[in-house]
Coordinates of C-alpha atoms in Angstrom, one line a residue:
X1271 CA 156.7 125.5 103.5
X1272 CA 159.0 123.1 104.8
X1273 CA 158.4 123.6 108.2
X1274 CA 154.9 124.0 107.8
X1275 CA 154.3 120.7 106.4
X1276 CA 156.5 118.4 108.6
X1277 CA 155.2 120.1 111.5
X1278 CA 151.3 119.4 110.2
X1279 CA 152.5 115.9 108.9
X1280 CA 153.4 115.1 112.8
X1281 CA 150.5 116.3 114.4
X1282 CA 148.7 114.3 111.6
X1283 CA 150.1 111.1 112.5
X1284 CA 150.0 111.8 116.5
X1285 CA 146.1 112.4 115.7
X1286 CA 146.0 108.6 114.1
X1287 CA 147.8 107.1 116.8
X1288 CA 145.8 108.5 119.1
X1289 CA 142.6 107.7 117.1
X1290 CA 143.9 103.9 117.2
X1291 CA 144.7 103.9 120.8
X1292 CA 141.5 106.1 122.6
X1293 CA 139.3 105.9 119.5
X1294 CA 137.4 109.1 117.9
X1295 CA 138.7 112.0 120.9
X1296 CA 137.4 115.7 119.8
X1297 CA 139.7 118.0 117.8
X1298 CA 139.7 121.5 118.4
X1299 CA 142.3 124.3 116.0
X1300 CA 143.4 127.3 116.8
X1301 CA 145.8 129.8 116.1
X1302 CA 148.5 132.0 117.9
X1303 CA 150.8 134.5 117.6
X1304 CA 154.6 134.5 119.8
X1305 CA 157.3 136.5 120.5
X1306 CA 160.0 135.4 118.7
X1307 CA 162.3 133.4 121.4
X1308 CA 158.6 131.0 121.9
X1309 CA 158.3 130.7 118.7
X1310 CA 161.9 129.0 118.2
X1311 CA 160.8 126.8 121.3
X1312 CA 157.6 125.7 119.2
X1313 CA 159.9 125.3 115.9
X1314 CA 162.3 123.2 118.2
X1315 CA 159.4 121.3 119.9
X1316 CA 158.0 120.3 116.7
X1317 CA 161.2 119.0 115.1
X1318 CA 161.7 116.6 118.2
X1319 CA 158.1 115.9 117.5
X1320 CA 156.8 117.0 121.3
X1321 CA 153.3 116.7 121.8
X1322 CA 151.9 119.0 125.1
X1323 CA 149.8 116.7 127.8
X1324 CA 147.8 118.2 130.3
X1325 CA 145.9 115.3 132.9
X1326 CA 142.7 116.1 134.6
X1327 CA 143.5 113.1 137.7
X1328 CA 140.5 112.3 139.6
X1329 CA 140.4 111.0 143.2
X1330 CA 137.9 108.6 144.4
X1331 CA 135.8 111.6 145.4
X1332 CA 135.8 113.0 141.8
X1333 CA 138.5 116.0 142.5
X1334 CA 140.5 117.0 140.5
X1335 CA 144.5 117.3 141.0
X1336 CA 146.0 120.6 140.8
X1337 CA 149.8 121.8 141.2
X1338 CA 150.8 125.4 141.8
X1339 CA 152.8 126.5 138.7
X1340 CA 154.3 129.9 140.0
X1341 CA 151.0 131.0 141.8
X1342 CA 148.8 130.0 140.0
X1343 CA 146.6 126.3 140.3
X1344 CA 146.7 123.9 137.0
X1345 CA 146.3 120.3 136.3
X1346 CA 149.1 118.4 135.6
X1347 CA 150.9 119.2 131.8
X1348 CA 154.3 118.6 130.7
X1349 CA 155.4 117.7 127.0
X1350 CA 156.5 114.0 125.9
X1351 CA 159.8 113.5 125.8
X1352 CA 161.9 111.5 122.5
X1353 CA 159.2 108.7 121.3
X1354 CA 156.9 108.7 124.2
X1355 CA 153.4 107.8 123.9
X1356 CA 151.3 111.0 125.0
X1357 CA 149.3 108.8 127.8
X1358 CA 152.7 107.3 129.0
X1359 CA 154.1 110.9 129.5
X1360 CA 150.8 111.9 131.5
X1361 CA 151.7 109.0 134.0
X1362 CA 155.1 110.6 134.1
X1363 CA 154.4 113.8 134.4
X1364 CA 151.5 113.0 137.6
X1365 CA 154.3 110.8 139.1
X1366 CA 156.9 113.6 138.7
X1367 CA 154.3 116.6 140.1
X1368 CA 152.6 114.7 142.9
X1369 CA 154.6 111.1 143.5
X1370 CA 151.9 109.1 142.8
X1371 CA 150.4 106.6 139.7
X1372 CA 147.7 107.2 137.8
X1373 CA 145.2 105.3 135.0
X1374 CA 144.5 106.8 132.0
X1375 CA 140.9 106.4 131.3
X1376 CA 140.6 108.4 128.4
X1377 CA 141.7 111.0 125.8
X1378 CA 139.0 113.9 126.3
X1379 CA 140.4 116.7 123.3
X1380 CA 143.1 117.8 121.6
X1381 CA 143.7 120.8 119.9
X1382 CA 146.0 121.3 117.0
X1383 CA 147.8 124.4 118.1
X1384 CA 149.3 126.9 115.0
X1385 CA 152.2 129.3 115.9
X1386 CA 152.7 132.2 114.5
X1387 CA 155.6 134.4 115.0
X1388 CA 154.6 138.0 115.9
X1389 CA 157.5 139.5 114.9
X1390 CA 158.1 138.4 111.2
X1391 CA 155.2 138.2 109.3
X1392 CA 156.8 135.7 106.9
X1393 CA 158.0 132.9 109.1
X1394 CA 155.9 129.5 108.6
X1395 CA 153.3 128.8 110.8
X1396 CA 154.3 125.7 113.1
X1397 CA 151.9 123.3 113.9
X1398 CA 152.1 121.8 117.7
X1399 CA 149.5 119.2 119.1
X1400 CA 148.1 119.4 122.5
X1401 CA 146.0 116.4 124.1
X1402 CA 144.0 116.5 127.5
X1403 CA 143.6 113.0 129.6
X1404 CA 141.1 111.9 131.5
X1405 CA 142.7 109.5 134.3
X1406 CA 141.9 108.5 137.9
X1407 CA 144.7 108.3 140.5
X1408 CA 145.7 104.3 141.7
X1409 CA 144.4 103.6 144.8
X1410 CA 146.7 101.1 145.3
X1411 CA 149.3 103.7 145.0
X1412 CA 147.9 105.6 147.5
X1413 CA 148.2 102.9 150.0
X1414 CA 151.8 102.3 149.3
X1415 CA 153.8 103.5 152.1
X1416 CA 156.4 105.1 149.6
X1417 CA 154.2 107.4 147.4
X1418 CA 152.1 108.5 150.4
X1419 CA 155.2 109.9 151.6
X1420 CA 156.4 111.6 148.3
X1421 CA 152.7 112.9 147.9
X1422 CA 152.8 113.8 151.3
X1423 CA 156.3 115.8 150.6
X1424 CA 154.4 117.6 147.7
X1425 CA 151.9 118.3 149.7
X1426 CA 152.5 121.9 149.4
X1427 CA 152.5 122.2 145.8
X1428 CA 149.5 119.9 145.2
X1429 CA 145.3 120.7 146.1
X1430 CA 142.1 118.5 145.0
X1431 CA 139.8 120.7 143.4
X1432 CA 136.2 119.8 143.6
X1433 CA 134.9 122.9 141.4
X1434 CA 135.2 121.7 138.2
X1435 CA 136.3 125.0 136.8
X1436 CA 140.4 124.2 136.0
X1437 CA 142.5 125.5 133.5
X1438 CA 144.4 124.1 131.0
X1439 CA 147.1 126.4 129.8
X1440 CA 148.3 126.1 126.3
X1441 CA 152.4 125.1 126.0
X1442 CA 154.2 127.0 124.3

């Protein structure tokens, strides 16, 4: 159970911090089963303590930013990276995908995410922690010269969505 416990244990205290910092945010649980190769990445995640961030970025027109991610369109995600605050790793990870700054407004839900693995029946389940942000992209940003040019060099990559209907994959 030792797995089991320090992995719950984290997402337990990510929860409070994230309860201090956003106030009461919706927790959703569920549970999955991997192959076994993702299910050492979630073992490994969870000892460095990742947490998975997904940002829904809004434009002044209330579309939403998407990225392709091998065909297919998604918001913004990434995982935190040593002791990284979960909102602080959304502004990375929108700066790193489209080259521009964002503003976290809010934290919208998180799920607490248990991994099973498929292929022995035995191994602990390891709990990971996923949180979807709410944020708005900087206008000022998007009048510096600098990341107009680097969003204008992702260009490619990068689509406002006004449909509302975006997914959020789970990381794994």
């Amino acid at each position: 159970m030792e797995i089991a416990e320090r992995s719950r244990a984290r997402v337990q205290e990510r929860l409070a911090r994230l309860e201090q910092e956003f106030g009461s945010t919706p927790v959703d649980q569920t549970t999955f089963s991997v192959d076994a190769a993702a299910y050492q990445r979630a073992v490994e995640r969870s000892r460095e303590g990742q947490v998975d961030v997904h940002a829904f970025v809004h434009n002044e027109s209330g579309d939403v930013l998407l990225s392709d991610a091998d065909g297919s369109w998604e918001v913004p995600q990434g995982q935190t990276q040593g002791a990284e605050r979960p909102a602080t790793a959304v502004e990375r990870v929108v700066s790193e995908t489209a080259g521009v700054a964002c503003t976290i407004r809010d934290a919208v839900r998180a799920t607490i995410c248990g991994v099973r693995n498929e292929s022995d029946p035995d191994a602990e389940t390891v709990y990971r922690l996923s949180i979807v942000f709410d944020a708005e992209i900087n206008s000022a940003a998007l009048e510096d010269g600098d990341a107009a040019e680097a969003a204008g060099e992702a260009e490619a990559s990068l689509r406002w969505d006004d449909s509302g209907e975006v997914a959020v994959a789970e990381l794994v």
